[in-house]
Amino acid sequence: MIRVIMFDLGGTLVDGQRPFPHVPEALGAVNGFETADGQPLRSCLVSDFTMAEPPDDPAHVEAIFADYLALLAGFGLTEFFRPPHERITLSTHAGVRKPDRRVYETALRRLGSPAGLPECLVVTDRKSVV
């Protein structure tokens, strides 16, 4: 059963400088979905972005995250991923880039979800992810 849907941003929700048509409506609908057992379907954003150097520098990771949040606000998509410290994960939070499974596992931890990777649907423009 799918319990969590993970979205990529670039090439998936946005094309260049704007969201694809109907993305806000689609994200709004997804936020109201339920799993097969009647629980809310959780959703989050998982994205590669600037990697902190070194990858474990918390101050640099937070600065990169703030830049990403500003970018997301510019697209008008922030409201669909609140609270952002739970529902948005950058590869720099895991210290590795996608498609490394640790990025998705980090996203599940940040989301506070007990779901395992087999219970996740990843929506991306890439052919393979995990």
PDB file of C-alpha atoms in Angstrom:
ATOM      1  CA  MET A   1       0.000   0.000   0.000  1.00  0.00           C
ATOM      2  CA  ILE A   2       1.241   3.506  -0.792  1.00  0.00           C
ATOM      3  CA  ARG A   3       1.480   5.621   2.375  1.00  0.00           C
ATOM      4  CA  VAL A   4       3.783   8.444   1.188  1.00  0.00           C
ATOM      5  CA  ILE A   5       4.116  10.240  -2.121  1.00  0.00           C
ATOM      6  CA  MET A   6       7.439  12.000  -2.699  1.00  0.00           C
ATOM      7  CA  PHE A   7       7.670  14.707  -5.348  1.00  0.00           C
ATOM      8  CA  ASP A   8      10.744  16.016  -7.134  1.00  0.00           C
ATOM      9  CA  LEU A   9      10.664  19.720  -8.056  1.00  0.00           C
ATOM     10  CA  GLY A  10      12.646  20.443 -11.228  1.00  0.00           C
ATOM     11  CA  GLY A  11      11.203  18.858 -14.347  1.00  0.00           C
ATOM     12  CA  THR A  12       8.374  17.351 -12.289  1.00  0.00           C
ATOM     13  CA  LEU A  13       6.458  20.179 -10.626  1.00  0.00           C
ATOM     14  CA  VAL A  14       8.159  23.112 -12.329  1.00  0.00           C
ATOM     15  CA  ASP A  15       9.502  23.789 -15.778  1.00  0.00           C
ATOM     16  CA  GLY A  16      12.142  26.489 -15.649  1.00  0.00           C
ATOM     17  CA  GLN A  17      10.699  29.493 -13.853  1.00  0.00           C
ATOM     18  CA  ARG A  18       7.092  28.414 -13.262  1.00  0.00           C
ATOM     19  CA  PRO A  19       4.993  25.444 -12.160  1.00  0.00           C
ATOM     20  CA  PHE A  20       3.588  23.208 -14.855  1.00  0.00           C
ATOM     21  CA  PRO A  21      -0.107  23.910 -15.564  1.00  0.00           C
ATOM     22  CA  HIS A  22      -2.455  22.580 -12.866  1.00  0.00           C
ATOM     23  CA  VAL A  23       0.337  21.661 -10.418  1.00  0.00           C
ATOM     24  CA  PRO A  24      -1.195  23.735  -7.582  1.00  0.00           C
ATOM     25  CA  GLU A  25      -4.574  22.089  -8.151  1.00  0.00           C
ATOM     26  CA  ALA A  26      -3.004  18.614  -8.296  1.00  0.00           C
ATOM     27  CA  LEU A  27      -0.989  19.168  -5.099  1.00  0.00           C
ATOM     28  CA  GLY A  28      -4.100  20.454  -3.351  1.00  0.00           C
ATOM     29  CA  ALA A  29      -5.988  17.321  -4.378  1.00  0.00           C
ATOM     30  CA  VAL A  30      -3.155  14.993  -3.305  1.00  0.00           C
ATOM     31  CA  ASN A  31      -3.100  16.637   0.121  1.00  0.00           C
ATOM     32  CA  GLY A  32      -6.689  15.416   0.574  1.00  0.00           C
ATOM     33  CA  PHE A  33      -6.055  11.781  -0.463  1.00  0.00           C
ATOM     34  CA  GLU A  34      -6.268   8.825   1.893  1.00  0.00           C
ATOM     35  CA  THR A  35      -4.496   5.477   1.894  1.00  0.00           C
ATOM     36  CA  ALA A  36      -6.413   2.241   1.319  1.00  0.00           C
ATOM     37  CA  ASP A  37      -6.854   1.869   5.098  1.00  0.00           C
ATOM     38  CA  GLY A  38      -8.345   5.360   5.473  1.00  0.00           C
ATOM     39  CA  GLN A  39      -5.251   7.128   6.815  1.00  0.00           C
ATOM     40  CA  PRO A  40      -4.149  10.437   5.271  1.00  0.00           C
ATOM     41  CA  LEU A  41      -1.726   9.964   2.381  1.00  0.00           C
ATOM     42  CA  ARG A  42       1.429  11.825   3.389  1.00  0.00           C
ATOM     43  CA  SER A  43       3.302  13.836   0.779  1.00  0.00           C
ATOM     44  CA  CYS A  44       6.650  15.552   0.731  1.00  0.00           C
ATOM     45  CA  LEU A  45       9.162  17.205  -1.561  1.00  0.00           C
ATOM     46  CA  VAL A  46      12.551  15.537  -2.075  1.00  0.00           C
ATOM     47  CA  SER A  47      15.045  17.447  -4.181  1.00  0.00           C
ATOM     48  CA  ASP A  48      18.662  17.644  -5.186  1.00  0.00           C
ATOM     49  CA  PHE A  49      19.888  21.193  -4.741  1.00  0.00           C
ATOM     50  CA  THR A  50      23.178  22.715  -3.741  1.00  0.00           C
ATOM     51  CA  MET A  51      25.218  20.263  -1.678  1.00  0.00           C
ATOM     52  CA  ALA A  52      26.797  21.643   1.474  1.00  0.00           C
ATOM     53  CA  GLU A  53      30.596  21.390   1.524  1.00  0.00           C
ATOM     54  CA  PRO A  54      31.467  19.679   3.787  1.00  0.00           C
ATOM     55  CA  PRO A  55      28.110  17.889   3.699  1.00  0.00           C
ATOM     56  CA  ASP A  56      27.720  17.789   7.490  1.00  0.00           C
ATOM     57  CA  ASP A  57      28.030  21.562   8.142  1.00  0.00           C
ATOM     58  CA  PRO A  58      24.648  22.332   9.802  1.00  0.00           C
ATOM     59  CA  ALA A  59      24.874  26.105   9.322  1.00  0.00           C
ATOM     60  CA  HIS A  60      25.597  25.722   5.621  1.00  0.00           C
ATOM     61  CA  VAL A  61      22.813  23.142   5.227  1.00  0.00           C
ATOM     62  CA  GLU A  62      20.333  25.563   6.839  1.00  0.00           C
ATOM     63  CA  ALA A  63      21.488  28.413   4.573  1.00  0.00           C
ATOM     64  CA  ILE A  64      21.003  26.204   1.512  1.00  0.00           C
ATOM     65  CA  PHE A  65      17.573  25.160   2.825  1.00  0.00           C
ATOM     66  CA  ALA A  66      16.598  28.837   3.259  1.00  0.00           C
ATOM     67  CA  ASP A  67      17.625  29.517  -0.354  1.00  0.00           C
ATOM     68  CA  TYR A  68      15.541  26.564  -1.498  1.00  0.00           C
ATOM     69  CA  LEU A  69      12.511  27.764   0.484  1.00  0.00           C
ATOM     70  CA  ALA A  70      12.811  31.171  -1.191  1.00  0.00           C
ATOM     71  CA  LEU A  71      12.911  29.463  -4.593  1.00  0.00           C
ATOM     72  CA  LEU A  72       9.852  27.384  -3.715  1.00  0.00           C
ATOM     73  CA  ALA A  73       8.006  30.502  -2.534  1.00  0.00           C
ATOM     74  CA  GLY A  74       8.763  32.134  -5.878  1.00  0.00           C
ATOM     75  CA  PHE A  75       6.957  29.242  -7.551  1.00  0.00           C
ATOM     76  CA  GLY A  76       4.000  29.705  -5.194  1.00  0.00           C
ATOM     77  CA  LEU A  77       4.247  26.117  -3.935  1.00  0.00           C
ATOM     78  CA  THR A  78       5.317  26.554  -0.304  1.00  0.00           C
ATOM     79  CA  GLU A  79       1.791  26.165   1.066  1.00  0.00           C
ATOM     80  CA  PHE A  80       1.615  22.562  -0.167  1.00  0.00           C
ATOM     81  CA  PHE A  81       4.650  21.483   1.864  1.00  0.00           C
ATOM     82  CA  ARG A  82       4.060  22.890   5.347  1.00  0.00           C
ATOM     83  CA  PRO A  83       5.725  22.583   7.749  1.00  0.00           C
ATOM     84  CA  PRO A  84       8.800  22.732   5.509  1.00  0.00           C
ATOM     85  CA  HIS A  85      11.255  21.250   8.026  1.00  0.00           C
ATOM     86  CA  GLU A  86       9.129  18.085   7.976  1.00  0.00           C
ATOM     87  CA  ARG A  87       7.844  17.984   4.408  1.00  0.00           C
ATOM     88  CA  ILE A  88      10.855  19.162   2.392  1.00  0.00           C
ATOM     89  CA  THR A  89      14.117  17.230   2.224  1.00  0.00           C
ATOM     90  CA  LEU A  90      17.146  18.208   0.203  1.00  0.00           C
ATOM     91  CA  SER A  91      19.861  15.750  -0.677  1.00  0.00           C
ATOM     92  CA  THR A  92      22.198  17.899   1.411  1.00  0.00           C
ATOM     93  CA  HIS A  93      20.147  16.896   4.498  1.00  0.00           C
ATOM     94  CA  ALA A  94      21.269  13.310   3.847  1.00  0.00           C
ATOM     95  CA  GLY A  95      24.773  14.226   2.680  1.00  0.00           C
ATOM     96  CA  VAL A  96      24.310  12.283  -0.577  1.00  0.00           C
ATOM     97  CA  ARG A  97      22.578  12.908  -3.891  1.00  0.00           C
ATOM     98  CA  LYS A  98      19.583  11.124  -5.324  1.00  0.00           C
ATOM     99  CA  PRO A  99      19.048   8.345  -6.250  1.00  0.00           C
ATOM    100  CA  ASP A 100      20.874   7.171  -3.105  1.00  0.00           C
ATOM    101  CA  ARG A 101      18.219   5.584  -0.902  1.00  0.00           C
ATOM    102  CA  ARG A 102      19.507   7.537   2.130  1.00  0.00           C
ATOM    103  CA  VAL A 103      17.931  10.698   0.691  1.00  0.00           C
ATOM    104  CA  TYR A 104      14.497   9.055   0.693  1.00  0.00           C
ATOM    105  CA  GLU A 105      15.043   7.471   4.109  1.00  0.00           C
ATOM    106  CA  THR A 106      15.986  10.911   5.444  1.00  0.00           C
ATOM    107  CA  ALA A 107      12.778  12.303   3.944  1.00  0.00           C
ATOM    108  CA  LEU A 108      10.738   9.657   5.769  1.00  0.00           C
ATOM    109  CA  ARG A 109      12.462  10.482   9.070  1.00  0.00           C
ATOM    110  CA  ARG A 110      11.882  14.223   8.597  1.00  0.00           C
ATOM    111  CA  LEU A 111       8.249  13.508   7.730  1.00  0.00           C
ATOM    112  CA  GLY A 112       7.920  11.434  10.890  1.00  0.00           C
ATOM    113  CA  SER A 113       6.499   8.567   8.879  1.00  0.00           C
ATOM    114  CA  PRO A 114       6.901   4.926   9.901  1.00  0.00           C
ATOM    115  CA  ALA A 115       6.481   3.926   6.229  1.00  0.00           C
ATOM    116  CA  GLY A 116       9.229   1.982   4.509  1.00  0.00           C
ATOM    117  CA  LEU A 117      10.508   2.727   1.018  1.00  0.00           C
ATOM    118  CA  PRO A 118       8.279   0.034  -0.554  1.00  0.00           C
ATOM    119  CA  GLU A 119       5.286   2.074   0.711  1.00  0.00           C
ATOM    120  CA  CYS A 120       6.411   5.212  -1.133  1.00  0.00           C
ATOM    121  CA  LEU A 121       5.599   6.497  -4.592  1.00  0.00           C
ATOM    122  CA  VAL A 122       8.286   8.788  -6.022  1.00  0.00           C
ATOM    123  CA  VAL A 123       7.104  11.213  -8.707  1.00  0.00           C
ATOM    124  CA  THR A 124      10.066  12.438 -10.729  1.00  0.00           C
ATOM    125  CA  ASP A 125      11.264  13.033 -14.264  1.00  0.00           C
ATOM    126  CA  ARG A 126      14.005  10.380 -13.893  1.00  0.00           C
ATOM    127  CA  LYS A 127      13.741   6.813 -15.173  1.00  0.00           C
ATOM    128  CA  SER A 128      14.849   5.169 -11.937  1.00  0.00           C
ATOM    129  CA  VAL A 129      15.170   6.374  -8.409  1.00  0.00           C
ATOM    130  CA  VAL A 130      15.860   3.877  -5.657  1.00  0.00           C
TER     131      VAL A 130
END
